[in-house]
Protein backbone atom coordinates (compact mmCIF):
# COMPACT_ATOMS: atom_id res chain seq x y z
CA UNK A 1 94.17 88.21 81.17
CA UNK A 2 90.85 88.61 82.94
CA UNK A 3 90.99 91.00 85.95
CA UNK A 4 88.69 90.91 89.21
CA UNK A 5 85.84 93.35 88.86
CA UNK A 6 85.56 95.72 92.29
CA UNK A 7 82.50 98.42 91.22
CA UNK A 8 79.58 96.74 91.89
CA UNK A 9 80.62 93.59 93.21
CA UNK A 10 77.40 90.97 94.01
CA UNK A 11 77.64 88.10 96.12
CA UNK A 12 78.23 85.10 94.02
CA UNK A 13 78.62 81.17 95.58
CA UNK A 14 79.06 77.88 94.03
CA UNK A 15 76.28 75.97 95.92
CA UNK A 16 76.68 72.55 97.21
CA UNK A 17 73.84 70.39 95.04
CA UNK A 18 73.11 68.38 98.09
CA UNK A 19 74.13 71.12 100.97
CA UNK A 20 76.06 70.39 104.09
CA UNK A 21 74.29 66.90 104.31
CA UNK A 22 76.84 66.18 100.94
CA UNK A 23 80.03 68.19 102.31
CA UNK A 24 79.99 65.76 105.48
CA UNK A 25 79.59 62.98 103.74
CA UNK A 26 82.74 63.91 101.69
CA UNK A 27 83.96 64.43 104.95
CA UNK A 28 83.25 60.89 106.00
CA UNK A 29 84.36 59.18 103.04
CA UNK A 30 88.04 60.94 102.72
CA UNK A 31 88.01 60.19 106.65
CA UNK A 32 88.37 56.13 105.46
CA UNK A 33 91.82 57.32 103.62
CA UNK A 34 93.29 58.82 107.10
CA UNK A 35 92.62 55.45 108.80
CA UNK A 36 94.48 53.29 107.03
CA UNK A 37 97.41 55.49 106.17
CA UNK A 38 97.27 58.69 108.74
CA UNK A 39 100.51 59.65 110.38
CA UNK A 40 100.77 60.96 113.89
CA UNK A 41 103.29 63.15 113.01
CA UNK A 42 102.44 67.22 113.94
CA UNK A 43 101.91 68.94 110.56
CA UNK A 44 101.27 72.88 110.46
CA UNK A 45 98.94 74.35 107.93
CA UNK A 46 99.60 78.42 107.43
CA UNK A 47 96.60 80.05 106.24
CA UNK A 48 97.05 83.90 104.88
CA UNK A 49 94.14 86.53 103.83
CA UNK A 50 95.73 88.79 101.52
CA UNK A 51 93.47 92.08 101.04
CA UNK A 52 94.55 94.17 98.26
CA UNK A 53 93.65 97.72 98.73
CA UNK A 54 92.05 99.75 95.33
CA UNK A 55 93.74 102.58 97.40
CA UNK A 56 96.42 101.41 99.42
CA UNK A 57 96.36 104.35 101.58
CA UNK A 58 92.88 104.43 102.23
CA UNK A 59 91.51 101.32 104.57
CA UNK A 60 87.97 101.95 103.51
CA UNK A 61 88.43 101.50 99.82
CA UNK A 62 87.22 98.50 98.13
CA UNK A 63 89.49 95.65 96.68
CA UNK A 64 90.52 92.22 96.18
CA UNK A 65 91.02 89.28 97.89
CA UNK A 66 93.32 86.26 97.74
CA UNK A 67 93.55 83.28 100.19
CA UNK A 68 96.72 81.28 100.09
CA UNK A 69 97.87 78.13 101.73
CA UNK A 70 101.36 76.62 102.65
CA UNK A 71 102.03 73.38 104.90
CA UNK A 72 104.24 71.05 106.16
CA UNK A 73 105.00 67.69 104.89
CA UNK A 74 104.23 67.17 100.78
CA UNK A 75 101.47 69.07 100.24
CA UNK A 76 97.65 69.44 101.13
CA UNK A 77 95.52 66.68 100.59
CA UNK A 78 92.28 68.62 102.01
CA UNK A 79 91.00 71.55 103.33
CA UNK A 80 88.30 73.73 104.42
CA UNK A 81 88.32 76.99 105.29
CA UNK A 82 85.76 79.70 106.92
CA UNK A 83 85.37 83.26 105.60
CA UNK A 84 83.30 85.97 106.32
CA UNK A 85 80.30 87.11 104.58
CA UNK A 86 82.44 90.68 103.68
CA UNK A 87 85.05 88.16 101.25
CA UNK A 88 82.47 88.06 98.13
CA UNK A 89 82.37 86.21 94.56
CA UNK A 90 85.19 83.46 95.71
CA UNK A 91 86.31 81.64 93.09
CA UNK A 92 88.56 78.43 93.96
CA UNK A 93 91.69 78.45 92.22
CA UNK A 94 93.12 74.90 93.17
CA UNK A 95 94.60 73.09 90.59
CA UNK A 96 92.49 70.33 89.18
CA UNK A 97 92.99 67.89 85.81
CA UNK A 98 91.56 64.06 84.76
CA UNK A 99 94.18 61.04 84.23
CA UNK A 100 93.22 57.94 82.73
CA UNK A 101 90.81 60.28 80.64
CA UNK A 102 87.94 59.78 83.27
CA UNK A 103 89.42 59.96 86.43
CA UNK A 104 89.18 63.32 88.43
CA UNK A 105 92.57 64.77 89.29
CA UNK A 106 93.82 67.17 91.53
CA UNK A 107 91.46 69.31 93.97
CA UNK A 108 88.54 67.73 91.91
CA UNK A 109 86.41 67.88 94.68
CA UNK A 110 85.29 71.02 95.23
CA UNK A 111 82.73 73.57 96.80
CA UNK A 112 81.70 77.26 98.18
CA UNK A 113 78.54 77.50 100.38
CA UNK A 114 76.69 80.23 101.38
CA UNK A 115 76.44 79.80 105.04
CA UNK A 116 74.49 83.46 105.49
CA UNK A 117 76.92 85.24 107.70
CA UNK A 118 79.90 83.67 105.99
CA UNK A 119 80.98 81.11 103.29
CA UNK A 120 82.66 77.48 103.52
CA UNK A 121 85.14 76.77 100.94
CA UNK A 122 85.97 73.15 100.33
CA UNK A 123 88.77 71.54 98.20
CA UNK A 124 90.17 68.16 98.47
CA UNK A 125 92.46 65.89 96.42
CA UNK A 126 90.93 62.05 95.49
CA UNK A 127 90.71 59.57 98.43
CA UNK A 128 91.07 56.17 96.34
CA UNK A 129 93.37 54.87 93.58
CA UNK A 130 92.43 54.86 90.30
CA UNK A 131 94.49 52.70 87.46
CA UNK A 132 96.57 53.04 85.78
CA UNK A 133 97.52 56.14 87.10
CA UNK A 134 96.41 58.03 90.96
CA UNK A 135 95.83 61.68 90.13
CA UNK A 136 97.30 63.36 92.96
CA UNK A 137 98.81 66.62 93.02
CA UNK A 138 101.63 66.50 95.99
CA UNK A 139 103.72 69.66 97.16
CA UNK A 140 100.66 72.21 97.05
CA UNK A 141 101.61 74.31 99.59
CA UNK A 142 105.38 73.22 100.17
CA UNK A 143 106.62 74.30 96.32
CA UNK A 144 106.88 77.63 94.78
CA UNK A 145 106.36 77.53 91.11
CA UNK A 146 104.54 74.25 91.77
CA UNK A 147 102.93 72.20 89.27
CA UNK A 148 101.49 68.10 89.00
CA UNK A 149 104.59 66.14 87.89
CA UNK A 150 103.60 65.67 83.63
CA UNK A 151 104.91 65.92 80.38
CA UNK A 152 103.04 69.21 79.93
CA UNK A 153 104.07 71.04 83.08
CA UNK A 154 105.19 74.65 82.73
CA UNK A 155 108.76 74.96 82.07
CA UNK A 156 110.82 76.19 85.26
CA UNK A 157 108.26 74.64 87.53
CA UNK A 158 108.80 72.38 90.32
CA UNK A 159 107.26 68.97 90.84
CA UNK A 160 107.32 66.07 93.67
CA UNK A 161 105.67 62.71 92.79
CA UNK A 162 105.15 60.03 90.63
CA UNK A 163 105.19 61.17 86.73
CA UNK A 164 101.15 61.40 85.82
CA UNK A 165 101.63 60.49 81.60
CA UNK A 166 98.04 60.38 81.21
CA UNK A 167 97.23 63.86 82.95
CA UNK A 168 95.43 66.36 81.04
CA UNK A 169 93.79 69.65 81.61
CA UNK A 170 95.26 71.58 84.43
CA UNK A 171 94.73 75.00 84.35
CA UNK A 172 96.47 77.73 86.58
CA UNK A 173 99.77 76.70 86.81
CA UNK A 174 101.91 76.88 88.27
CA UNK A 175 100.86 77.06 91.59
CA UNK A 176 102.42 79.52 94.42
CA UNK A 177 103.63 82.39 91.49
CA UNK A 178 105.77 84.22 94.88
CA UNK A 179 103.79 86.26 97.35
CA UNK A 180 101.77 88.94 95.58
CA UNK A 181 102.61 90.91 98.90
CA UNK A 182 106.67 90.33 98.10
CA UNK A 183 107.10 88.49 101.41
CA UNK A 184 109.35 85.63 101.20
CA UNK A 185 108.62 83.26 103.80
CA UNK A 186 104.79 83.03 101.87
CA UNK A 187 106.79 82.21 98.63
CA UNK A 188 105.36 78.46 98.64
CA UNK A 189 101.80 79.48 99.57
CA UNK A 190 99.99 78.42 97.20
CA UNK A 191 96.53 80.11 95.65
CA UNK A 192 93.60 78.35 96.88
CA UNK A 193 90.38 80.89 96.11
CA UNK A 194 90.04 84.75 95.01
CA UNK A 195 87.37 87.19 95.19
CA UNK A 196 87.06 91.00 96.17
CA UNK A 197 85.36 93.24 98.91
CA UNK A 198 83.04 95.83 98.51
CA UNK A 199 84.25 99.58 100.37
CA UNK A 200 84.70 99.92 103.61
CA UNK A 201 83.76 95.92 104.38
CA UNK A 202 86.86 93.91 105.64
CA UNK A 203 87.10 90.28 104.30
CA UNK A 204 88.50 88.09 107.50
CA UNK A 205 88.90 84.43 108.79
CA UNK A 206 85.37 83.24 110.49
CA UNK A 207 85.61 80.65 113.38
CA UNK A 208 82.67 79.84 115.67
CA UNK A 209 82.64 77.16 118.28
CA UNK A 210 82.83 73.69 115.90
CA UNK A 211 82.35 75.91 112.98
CA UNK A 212 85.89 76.28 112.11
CA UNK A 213 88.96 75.29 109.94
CA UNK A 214 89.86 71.97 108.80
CA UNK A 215 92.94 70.54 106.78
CA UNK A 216 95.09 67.64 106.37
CA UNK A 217 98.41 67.23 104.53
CA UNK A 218 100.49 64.39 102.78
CA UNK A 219 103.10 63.10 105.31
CA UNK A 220 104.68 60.79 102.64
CA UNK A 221 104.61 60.62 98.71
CA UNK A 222 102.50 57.61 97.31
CA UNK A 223 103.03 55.94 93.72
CA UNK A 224 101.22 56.00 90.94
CA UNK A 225 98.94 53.54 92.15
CA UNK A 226 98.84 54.08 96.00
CA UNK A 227 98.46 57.53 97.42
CA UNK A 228 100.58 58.68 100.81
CA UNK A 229 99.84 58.71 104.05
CA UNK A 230 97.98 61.78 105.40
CA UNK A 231 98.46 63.66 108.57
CA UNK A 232 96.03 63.28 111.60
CA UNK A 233 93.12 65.92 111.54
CA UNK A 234 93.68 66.14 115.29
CA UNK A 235 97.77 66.69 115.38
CA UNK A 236 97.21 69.53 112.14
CA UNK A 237 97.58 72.77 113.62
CA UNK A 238 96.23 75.65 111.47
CA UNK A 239 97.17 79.19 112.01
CA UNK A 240 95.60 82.60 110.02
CA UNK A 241 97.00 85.77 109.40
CA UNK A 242 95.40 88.78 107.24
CA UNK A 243 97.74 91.08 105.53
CA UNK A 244 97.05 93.78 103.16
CA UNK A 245 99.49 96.57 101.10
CA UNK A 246 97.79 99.46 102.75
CA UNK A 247 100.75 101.80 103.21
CA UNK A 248 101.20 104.57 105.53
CA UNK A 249 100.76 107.96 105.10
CA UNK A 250 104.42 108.53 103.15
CA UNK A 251 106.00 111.68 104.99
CA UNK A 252 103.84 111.08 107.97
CA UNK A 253 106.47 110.06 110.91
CA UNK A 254 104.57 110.50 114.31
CA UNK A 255 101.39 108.78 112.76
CA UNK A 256 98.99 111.35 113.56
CA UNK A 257 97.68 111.18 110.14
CA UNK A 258 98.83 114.50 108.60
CA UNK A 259 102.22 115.38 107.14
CA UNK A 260 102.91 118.65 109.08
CA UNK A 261 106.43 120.24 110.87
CA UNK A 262 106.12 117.73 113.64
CA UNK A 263 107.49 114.83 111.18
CA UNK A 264 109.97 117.15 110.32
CA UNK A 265 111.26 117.64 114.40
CA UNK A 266 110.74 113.69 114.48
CA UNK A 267 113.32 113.36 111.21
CA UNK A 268 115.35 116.27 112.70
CA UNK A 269 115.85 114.50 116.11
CA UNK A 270 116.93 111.24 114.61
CA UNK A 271 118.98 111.92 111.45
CA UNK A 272 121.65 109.38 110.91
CA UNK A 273 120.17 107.13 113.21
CA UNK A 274 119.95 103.34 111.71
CA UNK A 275 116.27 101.88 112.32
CA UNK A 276 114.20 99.07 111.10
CA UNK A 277 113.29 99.28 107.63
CA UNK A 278 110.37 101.96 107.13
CA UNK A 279 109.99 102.72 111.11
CA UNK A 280 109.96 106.14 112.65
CA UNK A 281 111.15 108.82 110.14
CA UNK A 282 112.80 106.24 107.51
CA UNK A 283 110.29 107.28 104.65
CA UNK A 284 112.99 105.66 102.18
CA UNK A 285 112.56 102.27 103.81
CA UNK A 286 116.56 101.94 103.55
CA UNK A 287 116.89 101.64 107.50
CA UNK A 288 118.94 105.30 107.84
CA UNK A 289 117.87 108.27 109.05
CA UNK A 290 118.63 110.44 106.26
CA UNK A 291 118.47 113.06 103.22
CA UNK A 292 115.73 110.88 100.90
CA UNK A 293 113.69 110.82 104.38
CA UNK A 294 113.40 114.57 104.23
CA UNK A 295 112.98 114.49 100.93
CA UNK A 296 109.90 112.66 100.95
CA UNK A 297 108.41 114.53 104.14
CA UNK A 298 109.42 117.78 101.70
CA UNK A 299 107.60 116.24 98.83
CA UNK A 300 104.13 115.14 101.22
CA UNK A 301 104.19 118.64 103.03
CA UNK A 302 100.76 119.70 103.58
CA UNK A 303 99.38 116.25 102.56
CA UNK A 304 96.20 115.00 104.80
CA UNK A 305 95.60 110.86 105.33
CA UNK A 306 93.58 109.38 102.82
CA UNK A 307 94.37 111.12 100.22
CA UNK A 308 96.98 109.63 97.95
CA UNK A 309 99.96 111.39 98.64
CA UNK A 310 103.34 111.28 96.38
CA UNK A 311 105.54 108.39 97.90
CA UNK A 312 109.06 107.70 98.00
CA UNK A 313 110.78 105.01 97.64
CA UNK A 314 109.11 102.92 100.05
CA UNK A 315 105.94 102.53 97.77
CA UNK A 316 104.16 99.11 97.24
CA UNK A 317 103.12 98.59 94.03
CA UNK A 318 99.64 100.32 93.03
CA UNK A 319 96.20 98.21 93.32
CA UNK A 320 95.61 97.64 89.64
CA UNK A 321 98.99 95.77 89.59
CA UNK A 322 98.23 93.68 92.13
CA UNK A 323 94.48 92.99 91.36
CA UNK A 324 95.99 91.74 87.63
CA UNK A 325 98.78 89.30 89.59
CA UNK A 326 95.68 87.95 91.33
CA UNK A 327 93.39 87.35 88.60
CA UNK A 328 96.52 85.69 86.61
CA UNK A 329 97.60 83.81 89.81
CA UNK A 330 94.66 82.68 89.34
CA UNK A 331 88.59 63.31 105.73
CA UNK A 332 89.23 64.76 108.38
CA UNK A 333 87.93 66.19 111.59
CA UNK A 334 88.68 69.00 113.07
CA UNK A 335 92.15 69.96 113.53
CA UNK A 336 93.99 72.13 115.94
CA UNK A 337 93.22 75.70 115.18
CA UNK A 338 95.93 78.22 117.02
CA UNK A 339 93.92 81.93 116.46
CA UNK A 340 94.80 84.33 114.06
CA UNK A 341 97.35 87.41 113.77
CA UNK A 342 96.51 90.25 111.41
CA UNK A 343 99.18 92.16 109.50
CA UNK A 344 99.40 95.24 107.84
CA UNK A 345 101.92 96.69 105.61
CA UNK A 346 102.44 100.15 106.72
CA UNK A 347 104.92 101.65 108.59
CA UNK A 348 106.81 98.35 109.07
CA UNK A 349 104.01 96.86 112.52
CA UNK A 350 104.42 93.69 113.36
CA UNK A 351 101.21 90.95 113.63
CA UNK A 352 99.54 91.41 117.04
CA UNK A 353 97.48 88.00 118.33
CA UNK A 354 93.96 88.37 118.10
C-alpha cells in the first residue's frame, strides 16, 4: 500500500499537452453527445473536500486531501472541478480501463492544469460508441462499492449497466470504499483525485466569475453499443462542502481553548441533561450528560489547545489511518453552481453558507 507523503510536499501537475486551447476543445466535442441525447431533467452534483488533519487537533498542521463526488441520476459522465493552489500533487483517481483491446474506457480522458493560483482537474467518460462494446462506467457517484459491470469486478461490488466482456485494466476499485470521514449520507461519493497540503495552508474549492465548476451526469443507462442520455449542463446544479476530522479540544466544554474548572461548572450545571451527540459538555459523544463526560474533562485537566490531549470516546480515528484509507481509496457548459458550505468535525457544528 503506498501512502501520501506530507514532509516536504512539492507542487506536482499533470499538464495539458496542448493547454486550455485542448481542454475546450474536449469541451466542445463531448458538448455534440448532450445534443442529441441531453435530458432536461434537474440533476444535482455534490462535491466534498475532505482535509485530513496530520494532527487532528491542530488546524495548522499539514495533511491530506481527498475530493469526492456523488450525483443524481446513473452516474457522472463529466466533470471539472476548481481547486486552490494550497490542494498540491493531485492525483486523479477515476476509474479508467480499454474494451475492445483499443478502445479507452472509463474516465479515459483526463487532465490537471496548473492555472497559477489554482489547478483545473478534468475527467470525463467517452462521448462516442465504440464496437463491439461502449466502455462506459455508469453509477460513479450514485453506488457505494461501485465498480464497471465485468467478469473481473471485485467481489461484493455493485454494478449498473450493460456487461463490458472485453474490459480490461481497471485499477482502484471499487469505487466509493464509504466515507473516510464515517458520514453516511457521502457513502456513494465516489474518489475522484487525492493530494495533500503543506502546514498551515488550507486546500478549498476555487470559483471566479466563468472560472468555475462544471459537470454532467447520465440521466438514463445506454447499451453496449449506445451510451445514455446526459443531463443538461445548464439544469446541473453543483454544490461544495469542505470537511475535515479536526476534533475539538476533548475536555474543553465552553470552547475557550483550555481544559480548566470552568468545563467542569459547564458539566456540573448540565449533568443528566440529554444533548446532541458531542455538544456542550458530552465529551463521550453518547448524547447524556454524564459520568464518562467528567471523566474525560478529569483525564484533559490542565491540557492547553493544540496540543494533543488524551481523548475519550469521542475520538476520530488518528491521521496516519486516514492518510493510508486515502492512498488505498485510491460537453458541457457551465452548470448551475449553488456556493459552498464548510464543515468541520469538532464539537458536533453544523455547515454555515459561505
Amino acid at each position: 500500500m503506498k501512502t501520501l507523503s506530507i514532509a516536504g510536499a512539492k507542487r506536482r501537475f499533470f499538464r495539458c499537452p496542448a493547454g486550455r486551447s485542448a481542454l475546450l476543445t474536449l469541451l466542445a466535442a463531448g458538448s455534440l453527445l448532450l445534443v442529441s441525447g441531453q435530458s432536461a431533467r434537474a440533476i444535482q452534483v455534490d462535491l466534498s473536500l475532505n482535509l485530513l488533519y496530520e494532527v487532528p487537533t491542530n488546524p495548522n498542521s499539514a495533511g491530506a486531501w481527498q475530493l469526492v463526488a456523488k450525483s443524481d441520476g446513473s452516474g457522472i459522465a463529466a466533470l471539472r472541478v476548481l481547486l486552490n493552489d494550497n490542494a498540491v500533487s493531485p492525483g486523479l483517481m477515476a476509474p479508467m480501463g480499454t474494451v475492445n483491446s483499443s478502445n479507452p474506457a472509463g474516465f479515459s480522458q483526463r487532465y490537471i492544469i496548473d492555472r497559477g493560483s489554482y489547478s483545473e482537474l478534468f475527467i470525463a467518460q467517452p462521448a462516442t460508441p465504440t464496437t463491439p462494446e461502449t466502455g462506459v462506467f455508469y453509477g460513479f457517484g450514485t453506488l457505494q462499492n461501485g465498480a464497471p459491470n465485468f467478469p473481473g469486478k471485485p467481489g461484493g461490488s455493485n454494478s449498473i449497466g450493460p456487461s463490458l466482456t472485453t474490459l480490461t485494466g481497471v485499477p482502484g476499485l471499487p469505487w466509493a470504499p464509504g466515507d473516510v470521514l464515517g458520514e453516511a449520507a457521502w457513502n456513494t461519493a465516489a474518489i475522484v483525485a487525492t493530494g495533500t497540503f503543506a502546514a498551515g495552508q488550507l486546500p478549498d474549492f476555487f470559483s471566479s466569475g466563468s472560472e468555475t465548476h462544471i459537470a454532467s451526469t447520465y440521466t438514463s443507462i445506454g447499451t453496449l453499443t449506445t451510451i445514455g442520455a446526459t443531463s443538461m449542463p445548464s439544469a446541473t446544479t453543483i454544490t461544495t462542502i469542505v470537511r475535515d476530522n479536526l476534533m475539538g479540544l476533548a475536555g474543553d466544554f465552553n470552547l475557550d481553548g483550555a481544559v480548566n474548572a470552568a468545563d467542569y461548572t459547564v458539566w456540573r450545571d448540565t449533568l443528566t441533561l440529554t444533548v446532541p451527540n458531542g455538544t456542550g459538555a458530552d465529551g463521550s459523544g453518547n448524547g447524556v450528560i454524564d459520568q464518562a463526560d467528567y471523566d474525560i474533562w478529569k483525564m484533559n485537566f490542565g491540557a492547553p489547545a493544540m496540543m494533543g490531549p488524551a481523548v475519550g470516546a469521542n475520538s476520530v480515528p488518528e491521521a496516519s489511518s486516514l492518510l493510508l484509507l486515502l492512498a488505498a481509496a485510491a460537453p458541457l457548459g457551465i452548470a448551475k453552481y449553488s456556493g459552498k458550505t464548510r464543515l468541520s468535525a469538532r464539537n458536533g457544528k453544523k455547515p454555515q453558507s459561505r
